Structure formats: C-alpha cells, structure tokens
Short mmCIF file of C-alpha atoms and ligand atoms in Angstrom, two decimals:
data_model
loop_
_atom_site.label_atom_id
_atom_site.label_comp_id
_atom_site.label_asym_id
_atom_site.label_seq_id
_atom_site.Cartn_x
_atom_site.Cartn_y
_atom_site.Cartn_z
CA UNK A 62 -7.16 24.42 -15.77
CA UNK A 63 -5.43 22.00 -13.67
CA UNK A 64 -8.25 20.26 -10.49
CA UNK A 65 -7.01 22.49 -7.25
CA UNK A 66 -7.75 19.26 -5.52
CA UNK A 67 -7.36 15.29 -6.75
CA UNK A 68 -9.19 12.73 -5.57
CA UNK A 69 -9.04 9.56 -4.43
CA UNK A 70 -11.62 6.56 -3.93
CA UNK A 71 -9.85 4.32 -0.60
CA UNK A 72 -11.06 1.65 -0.91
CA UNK A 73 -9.64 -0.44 3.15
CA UNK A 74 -11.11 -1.31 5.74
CA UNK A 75 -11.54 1.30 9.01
CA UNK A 76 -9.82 -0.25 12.22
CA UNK A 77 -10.35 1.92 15.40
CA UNK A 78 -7.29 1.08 17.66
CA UNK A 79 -3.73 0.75 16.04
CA UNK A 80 -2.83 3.32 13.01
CA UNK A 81 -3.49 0.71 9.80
CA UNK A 82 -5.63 1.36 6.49
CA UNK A 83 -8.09 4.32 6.67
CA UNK A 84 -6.62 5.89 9.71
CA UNK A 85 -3.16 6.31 7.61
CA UNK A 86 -4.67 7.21 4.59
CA UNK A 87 -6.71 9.61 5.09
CA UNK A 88 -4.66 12.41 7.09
CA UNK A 89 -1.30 11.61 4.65
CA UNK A 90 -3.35 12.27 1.45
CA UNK A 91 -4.91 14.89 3.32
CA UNK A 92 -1.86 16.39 4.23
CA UNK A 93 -0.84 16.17 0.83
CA UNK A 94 -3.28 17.74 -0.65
CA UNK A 95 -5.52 15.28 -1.86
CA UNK A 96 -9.13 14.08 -1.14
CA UNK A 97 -9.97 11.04 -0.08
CA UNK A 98 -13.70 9.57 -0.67
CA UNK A 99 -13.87 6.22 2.06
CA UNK A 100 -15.59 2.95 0.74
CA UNK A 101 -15.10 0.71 3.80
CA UNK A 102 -14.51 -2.90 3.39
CA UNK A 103 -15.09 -3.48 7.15
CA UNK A 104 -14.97 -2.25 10.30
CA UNK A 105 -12.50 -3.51 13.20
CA UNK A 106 -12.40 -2.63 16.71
CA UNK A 107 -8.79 -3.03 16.07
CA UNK A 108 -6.31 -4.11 13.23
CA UNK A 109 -6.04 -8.21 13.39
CA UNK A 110 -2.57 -8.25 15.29
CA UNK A 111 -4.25 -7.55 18.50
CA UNK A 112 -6.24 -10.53 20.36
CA UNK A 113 -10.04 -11.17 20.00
CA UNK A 114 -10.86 -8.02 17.68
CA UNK A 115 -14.36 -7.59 16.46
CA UNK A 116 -14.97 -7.74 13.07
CA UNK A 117 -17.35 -6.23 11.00
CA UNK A 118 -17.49 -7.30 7.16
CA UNK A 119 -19.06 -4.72 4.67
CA UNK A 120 -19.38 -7.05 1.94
CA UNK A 121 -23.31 -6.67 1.32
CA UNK A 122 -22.81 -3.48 1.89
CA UNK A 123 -20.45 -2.12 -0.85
CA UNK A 124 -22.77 -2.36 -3.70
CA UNK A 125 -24.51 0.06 -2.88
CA UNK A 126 -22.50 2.30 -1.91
CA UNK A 127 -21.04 2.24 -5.08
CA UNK A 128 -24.27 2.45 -6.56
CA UNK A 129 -25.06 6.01 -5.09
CA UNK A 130 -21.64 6.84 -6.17
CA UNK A 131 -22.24 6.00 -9.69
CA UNK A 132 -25.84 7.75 -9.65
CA UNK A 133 -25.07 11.09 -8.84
CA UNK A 134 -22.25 10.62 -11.64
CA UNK A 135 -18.85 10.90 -8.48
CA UNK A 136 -15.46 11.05 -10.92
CA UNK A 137 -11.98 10.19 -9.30
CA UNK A 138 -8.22 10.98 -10.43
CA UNK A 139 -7.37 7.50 -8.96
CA UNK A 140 -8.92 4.55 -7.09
CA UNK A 141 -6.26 3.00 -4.59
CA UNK A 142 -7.50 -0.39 -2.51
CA UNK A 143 -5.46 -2.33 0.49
CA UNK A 144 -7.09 -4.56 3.08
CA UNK A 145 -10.29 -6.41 1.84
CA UNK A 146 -12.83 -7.69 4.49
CA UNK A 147 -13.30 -10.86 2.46
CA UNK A 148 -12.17 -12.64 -1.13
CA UNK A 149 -15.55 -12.00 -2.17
CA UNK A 150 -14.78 -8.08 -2.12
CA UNK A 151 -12.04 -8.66 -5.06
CA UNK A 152 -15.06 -8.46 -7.61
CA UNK A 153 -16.60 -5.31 -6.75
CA UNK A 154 -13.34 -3.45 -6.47
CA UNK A 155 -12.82 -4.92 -9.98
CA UNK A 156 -16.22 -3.27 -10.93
CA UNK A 157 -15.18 -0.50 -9.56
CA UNK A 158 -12.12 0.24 -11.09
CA UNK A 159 -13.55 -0.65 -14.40
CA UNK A 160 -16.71 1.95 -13.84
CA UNK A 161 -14.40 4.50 -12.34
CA UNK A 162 -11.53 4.27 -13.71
CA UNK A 163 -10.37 6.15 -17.00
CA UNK A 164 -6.88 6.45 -19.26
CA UNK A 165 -5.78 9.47 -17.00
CA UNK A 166 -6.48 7.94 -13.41
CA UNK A 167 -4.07 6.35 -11.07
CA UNK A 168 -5.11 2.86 -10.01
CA UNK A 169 -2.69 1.96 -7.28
CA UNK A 170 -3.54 -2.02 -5.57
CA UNK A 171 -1.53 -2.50 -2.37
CA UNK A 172 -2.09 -6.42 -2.20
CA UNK A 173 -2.56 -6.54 1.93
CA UNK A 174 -2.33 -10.22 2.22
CA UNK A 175 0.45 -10.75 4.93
CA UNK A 176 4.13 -10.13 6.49
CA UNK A 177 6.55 -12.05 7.85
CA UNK A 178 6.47 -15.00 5.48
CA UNK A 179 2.50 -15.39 7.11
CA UNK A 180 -0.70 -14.13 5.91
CA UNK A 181 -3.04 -12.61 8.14
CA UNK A 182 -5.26 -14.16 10.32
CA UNK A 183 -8.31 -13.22 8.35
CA UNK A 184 -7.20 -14.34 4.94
CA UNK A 185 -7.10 -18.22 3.07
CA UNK A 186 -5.61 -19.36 -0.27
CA UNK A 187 -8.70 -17.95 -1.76
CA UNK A 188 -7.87 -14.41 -0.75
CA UNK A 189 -4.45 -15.06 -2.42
CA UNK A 190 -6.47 -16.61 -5.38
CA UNK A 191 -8.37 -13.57 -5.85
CA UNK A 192 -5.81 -10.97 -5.41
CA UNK A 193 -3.78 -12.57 -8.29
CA UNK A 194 -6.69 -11.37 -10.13
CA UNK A 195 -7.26 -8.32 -8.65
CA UNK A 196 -3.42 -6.42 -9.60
CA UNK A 197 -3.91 -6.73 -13.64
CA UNK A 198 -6.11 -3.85 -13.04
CA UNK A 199 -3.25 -2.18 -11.38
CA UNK A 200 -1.08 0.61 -12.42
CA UNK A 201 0.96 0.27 -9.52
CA UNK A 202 1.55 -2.42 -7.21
CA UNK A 203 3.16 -1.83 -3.54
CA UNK A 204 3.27 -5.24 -2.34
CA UNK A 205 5.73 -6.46 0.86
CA UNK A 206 7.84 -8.85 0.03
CA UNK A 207 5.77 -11.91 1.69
CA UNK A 208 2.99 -10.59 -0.66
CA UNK A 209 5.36 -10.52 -3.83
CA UNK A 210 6.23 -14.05 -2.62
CA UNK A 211 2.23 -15.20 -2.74
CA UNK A 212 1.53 -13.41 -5.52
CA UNK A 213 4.21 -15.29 -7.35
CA UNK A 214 3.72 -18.89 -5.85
CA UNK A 215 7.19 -18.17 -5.01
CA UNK A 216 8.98 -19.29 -1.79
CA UNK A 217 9.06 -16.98 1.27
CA UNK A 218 12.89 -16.41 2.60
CA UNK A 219 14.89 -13.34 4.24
CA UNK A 220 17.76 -13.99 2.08
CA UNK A 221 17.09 -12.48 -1.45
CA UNK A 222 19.66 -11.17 -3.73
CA UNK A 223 18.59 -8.36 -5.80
CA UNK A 224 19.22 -10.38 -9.08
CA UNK A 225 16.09 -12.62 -7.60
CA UNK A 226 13.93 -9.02 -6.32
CA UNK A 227 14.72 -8.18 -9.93
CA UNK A 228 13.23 -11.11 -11.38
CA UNK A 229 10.27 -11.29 -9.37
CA UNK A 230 9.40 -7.67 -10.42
CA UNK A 231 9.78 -8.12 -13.66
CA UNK A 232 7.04 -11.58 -12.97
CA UNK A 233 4.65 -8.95 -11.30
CA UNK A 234 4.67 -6.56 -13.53
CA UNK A 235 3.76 -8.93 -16.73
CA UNK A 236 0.50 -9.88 -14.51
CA UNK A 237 -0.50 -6.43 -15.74
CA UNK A 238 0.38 -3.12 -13.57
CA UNK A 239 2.95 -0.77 -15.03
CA UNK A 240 4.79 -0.37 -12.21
CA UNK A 241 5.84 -2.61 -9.16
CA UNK A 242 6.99 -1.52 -5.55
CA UNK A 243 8.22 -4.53 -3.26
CA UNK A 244 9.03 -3.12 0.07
CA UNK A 245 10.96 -4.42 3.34
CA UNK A 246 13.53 -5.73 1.38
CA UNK A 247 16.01 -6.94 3.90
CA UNK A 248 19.73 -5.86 3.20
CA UNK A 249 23.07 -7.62 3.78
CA UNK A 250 24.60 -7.82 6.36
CA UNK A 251 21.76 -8.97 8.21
CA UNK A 252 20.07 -6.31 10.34
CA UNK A 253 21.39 -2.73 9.26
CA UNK A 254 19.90 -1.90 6.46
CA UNK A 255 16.55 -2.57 4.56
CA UNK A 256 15.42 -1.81 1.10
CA UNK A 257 12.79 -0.88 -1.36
CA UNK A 258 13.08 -1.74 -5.17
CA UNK A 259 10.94 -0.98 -8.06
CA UNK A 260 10.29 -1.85 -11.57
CA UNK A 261 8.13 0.49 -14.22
CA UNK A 262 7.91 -1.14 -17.74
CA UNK A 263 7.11 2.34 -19.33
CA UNK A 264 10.83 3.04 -18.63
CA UNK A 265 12.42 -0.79 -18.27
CA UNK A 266 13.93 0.83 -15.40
CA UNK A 267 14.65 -0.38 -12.22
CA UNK A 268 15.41 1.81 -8.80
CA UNK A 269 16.15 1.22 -5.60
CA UNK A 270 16.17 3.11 -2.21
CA UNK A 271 17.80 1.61 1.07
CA UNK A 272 17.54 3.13 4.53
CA UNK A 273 18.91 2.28 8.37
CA UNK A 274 16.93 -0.55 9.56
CA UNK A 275 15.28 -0.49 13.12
CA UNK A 276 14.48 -3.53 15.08
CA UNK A 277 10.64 -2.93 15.89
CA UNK A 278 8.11 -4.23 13.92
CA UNK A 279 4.90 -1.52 13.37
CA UNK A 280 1.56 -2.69 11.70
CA UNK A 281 0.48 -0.17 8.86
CA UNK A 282 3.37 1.13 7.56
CA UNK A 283 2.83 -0.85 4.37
CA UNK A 284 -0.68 1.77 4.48
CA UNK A 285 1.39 4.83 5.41
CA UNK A 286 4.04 3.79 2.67
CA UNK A 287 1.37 3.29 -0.80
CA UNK A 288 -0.64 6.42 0.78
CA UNK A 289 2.91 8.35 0.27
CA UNK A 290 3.34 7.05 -3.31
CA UNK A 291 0.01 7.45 -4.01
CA UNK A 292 -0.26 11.27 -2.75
CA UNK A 293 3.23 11.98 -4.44
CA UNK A 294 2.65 10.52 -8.07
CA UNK A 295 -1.04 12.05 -7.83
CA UNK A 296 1.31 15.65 -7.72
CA UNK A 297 3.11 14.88 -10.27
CA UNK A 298 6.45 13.47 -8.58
CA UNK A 299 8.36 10.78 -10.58
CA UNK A 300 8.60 7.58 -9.19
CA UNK A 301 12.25 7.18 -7.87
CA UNK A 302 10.93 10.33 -6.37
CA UNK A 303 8.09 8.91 -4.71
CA UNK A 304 9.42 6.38 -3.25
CA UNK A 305 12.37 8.55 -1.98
CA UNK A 306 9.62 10.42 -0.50
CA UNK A 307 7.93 7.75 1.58
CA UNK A 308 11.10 6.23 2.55
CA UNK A 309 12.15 9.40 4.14
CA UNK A 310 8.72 9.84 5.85
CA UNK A 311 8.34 6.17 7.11
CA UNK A 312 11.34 6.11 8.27
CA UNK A 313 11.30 9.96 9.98
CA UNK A 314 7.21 8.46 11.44
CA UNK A 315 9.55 5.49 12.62
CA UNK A 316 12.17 6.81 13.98
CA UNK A 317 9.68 9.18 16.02
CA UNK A 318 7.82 6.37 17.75
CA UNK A 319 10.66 4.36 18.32
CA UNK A 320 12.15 6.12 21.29
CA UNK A 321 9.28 5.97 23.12
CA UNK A 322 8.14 3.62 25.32
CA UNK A 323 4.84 2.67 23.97
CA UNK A 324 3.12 -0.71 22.47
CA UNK A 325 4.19 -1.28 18.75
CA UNK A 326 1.73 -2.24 17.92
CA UNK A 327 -0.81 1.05 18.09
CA UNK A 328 1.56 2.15 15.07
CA UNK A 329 3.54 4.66 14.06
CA UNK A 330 3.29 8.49 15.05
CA UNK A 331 2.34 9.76 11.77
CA UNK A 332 0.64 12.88 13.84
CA UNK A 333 4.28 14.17 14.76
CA UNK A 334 5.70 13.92 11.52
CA UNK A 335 2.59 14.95 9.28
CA UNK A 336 3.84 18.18 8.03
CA UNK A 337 7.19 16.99 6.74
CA UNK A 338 5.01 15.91 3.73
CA UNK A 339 4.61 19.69 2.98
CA UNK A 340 7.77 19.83 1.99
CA UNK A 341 9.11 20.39 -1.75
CA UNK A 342 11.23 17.48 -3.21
CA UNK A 343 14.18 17.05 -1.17
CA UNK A 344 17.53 15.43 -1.91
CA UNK A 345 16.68 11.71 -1.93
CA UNK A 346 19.17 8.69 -2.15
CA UNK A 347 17.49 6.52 -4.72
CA UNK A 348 19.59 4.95 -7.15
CA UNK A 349 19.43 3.19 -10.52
CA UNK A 350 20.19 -0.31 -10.99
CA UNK A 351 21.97 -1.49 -13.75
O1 PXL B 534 -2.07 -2.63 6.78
C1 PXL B 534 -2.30 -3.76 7.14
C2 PXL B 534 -3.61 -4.01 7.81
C3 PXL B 534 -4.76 -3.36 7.40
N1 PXL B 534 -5.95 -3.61 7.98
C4 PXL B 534 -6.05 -4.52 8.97
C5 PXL B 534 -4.93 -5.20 9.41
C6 PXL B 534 -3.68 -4.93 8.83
C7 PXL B 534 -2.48 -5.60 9.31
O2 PXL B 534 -2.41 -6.17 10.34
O3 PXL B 534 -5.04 -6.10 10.38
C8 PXL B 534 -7.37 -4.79 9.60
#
C-alpha cells in the first residue's frame, strides 16, 4: 500500500524574522501533505539581508543528530537541503544522503549560495567549492541563476538568451543530478516578464514557464519555490507540472504581499495563499522547447 504520508529530511537553517528556509518549508510541505523532519544547519535571529543578525552555526552539532536518526533506524522518501551554516556542513549532508538515501527517494539540493550576481554575506569561494561537490548527489537541482552562474565558473549577466540557459543546463546536469531548475530567468524586453527553465536528462527534454514580472525583490522565494517542486514531485506530479505549480503559487504569494505596504524584506505572505496548494492540477502555461 502506498505511505498515507511522505517524508522529508530539511535539511536549512531556521531564521526567526523574515519568511526564508525552514519557515517556508515546513507549512508548504505541510500543506501539501508531506512531513517534514528539521535538521538545522543554524539558527538566525534573522535571514542575512537584514543588518547585524545573530548567528548561530550548528556545525558540531549535526552529527549527532544524525546519529540518533540513524539509531533508531528513521527512513525518508527524500532528503532536500538549501542554506548551509558553513562549507564544512557540505560533508555531512553528503553522509547523509548517502546513509539515507535509497533508489526510490527524491534528493532535491537547492544550491543557496547567492542572488543578484552576489553571494551572501555569509558565504566564500570555499562555500562555492564545496557546493560543486555537493549537487552530484542531486536528483534535482533548483538553483537561481547567480547560483547556476557559480556553479558553472560562468559569468554573471541579466542578459541571457535561452540558447545560453540551455547550455548551462545541460553543464549542470552532467555534474550529476537528473534534473535542473534555474529560476529568475529574466525575460526580454527588460522588466515584464521573468522565466523558469528546466532540463531532465531522463527525457532530454527541456521546459519552460514564464510569468508577469513584479518589481520587488523578496528573500526566500527561492525556499518557497524548491519546497513547491519538492512537495509536488513527492505526489507524483510531472515536472513541467511542478514547476507550473510553484510558478503559479510564488507568483499568487507575490502578488499578495505586494500591494501592501510592508518591508520586503519579512517575505512573502505564504499564510494567505497556503491553501491554493490544495488544489488538483490546474491548467498551467509551461511549454516545451524545441
Ligand atoms: O533562502 C535564502 C536564505 C536562506 N537562509 C538564510 C538567508 C537566505 C537569503 O538571504 O539569509 C539565512
């Protein structure tokens, strides 16, 4: 008989003020259906956009977690990482996923590393280094496009065509995962219209799903996004259809913050739009590129 419930190891850190990592993950899969198990990478009294956040690294602290894990013999239909407190991290999650991990389970790596042509302010070369390393374990990769630029030693620009996107995923995807995701694609003409494009060498296709652009930048979306693709696939969607599916709801959670008046960067209002991921599949507007 099929599991009434999957379940997923999230492996991010847990930031208290500004919806990022944990704080998306958990009610989305939720929502969805599916159970999410925390191992915390660190703890933040914020995500690291706001000024002067505290910081608390979990490094020494993940063994043996996973540890207790492994000794009372914990299974999981899919182990799904994102923000790492440190590049030290990258080899227990790489443990992990090997212990964990079997033919049948989903390992989705979102490579948080940066935006904006930057990285984040708590990340070096090394993290980059190690998070090269890290996505061969992958079965799906969700990476922005400044992370599918570092992961490629390519040069960052806002000016792609999608003969380049195409190329690059076709790069990431021989470094090992199945399937690649790069996000925040912008569109031509400038402004309007941003994309998302994907690559899955099981069926040497690609696909591609556009929506309106909006001219507010949100931290965590990248987490609400994988959590989406992650919840989806884990029921059995196909991808064009999971990505269709977190378009629609990042851009439904966007589109719901946006006309209000409040700070960007808390996030966006995944609480009003939560049960929209209840839904059945809907009629999407992914396409497939030649
Ligand atoms: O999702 C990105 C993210 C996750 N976790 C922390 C972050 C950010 C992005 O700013 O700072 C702590």
């Amino acid at each position: 008989m099929n599991k009434p419930v999957q379940r997923v190891a999230a492996i991010h850190d847990l930031s208290g003020v500004g919806r990022v990592s944990l704080t998306m993950i958990i009610p989305i899969l939720s929502t969805m259906g599916v159970q999410v198990c925390p191992l915390p990478t660190a703890v933040l009294s914020s995500h690291s956009a706001y000024k002067d956040f505290y910081f608390v690294d979990l490094t020494e602290h993940i063994e043996g977690m996973i540890n207790h894990w492994e000794k009372i013999g914990y299974e999981f239909d899919s182990v799904y990482s994102g923000f790492l407190g440190s590049s030290a991290q990258i080899e227990m999650v790489e443990y992990f996923i090997r212990k964990f991990s079997t033919e049948s389970s989903l390992v989705v790596i979102d490579p948080v590393l940066g935006d904006n042509g930057k990285l984040y302010k708590t990340f070096d070369d090394r993290m980059v280094a190690e998070m090269k390393k890290l996505v061969k374990y992958a079965d799906v990769i969700t990476p922005n496009i400044t992370e599918a630029s570092l992961l490629l030693d390519e040069e960052y620009s806002d000016n792609f065509s999608i003969e380049k996107i195409k190329g690059w995923l076709l790069k990431l995807t021989s470094m090992g995962p199945d399937t690649a995701i790069i996000t925040s694609i912008p569109e031509k003409p400038e402004g309007k219209r941003t994309s998302v494009v994907a690559y899955s060498k099981k069926g040497k296709r690609f696909w591609k799903v556009s929506c309106d652009y909006i001219p507010a930048f949100y931290p965590g979306t990248g987490d609400a996004f994988t959590s989406v693709i992650t919840g989806s696939l884990l029921q059995g969607d196909s991808l064009p259809v999971a990505i269709d599916r977190a378009v629609t709801f990042i851009s439904l959670a966007i589109r719901s913050t946006f006309g209000h008046e409040n700070d960007p960067m808390e996030g966006i209002m995944i609480e009003r739009v939560l049960d929209s991921l209840k839904a059945p599949v809907q009629m999407g507007s992914y396409e497939l590129l030649s």
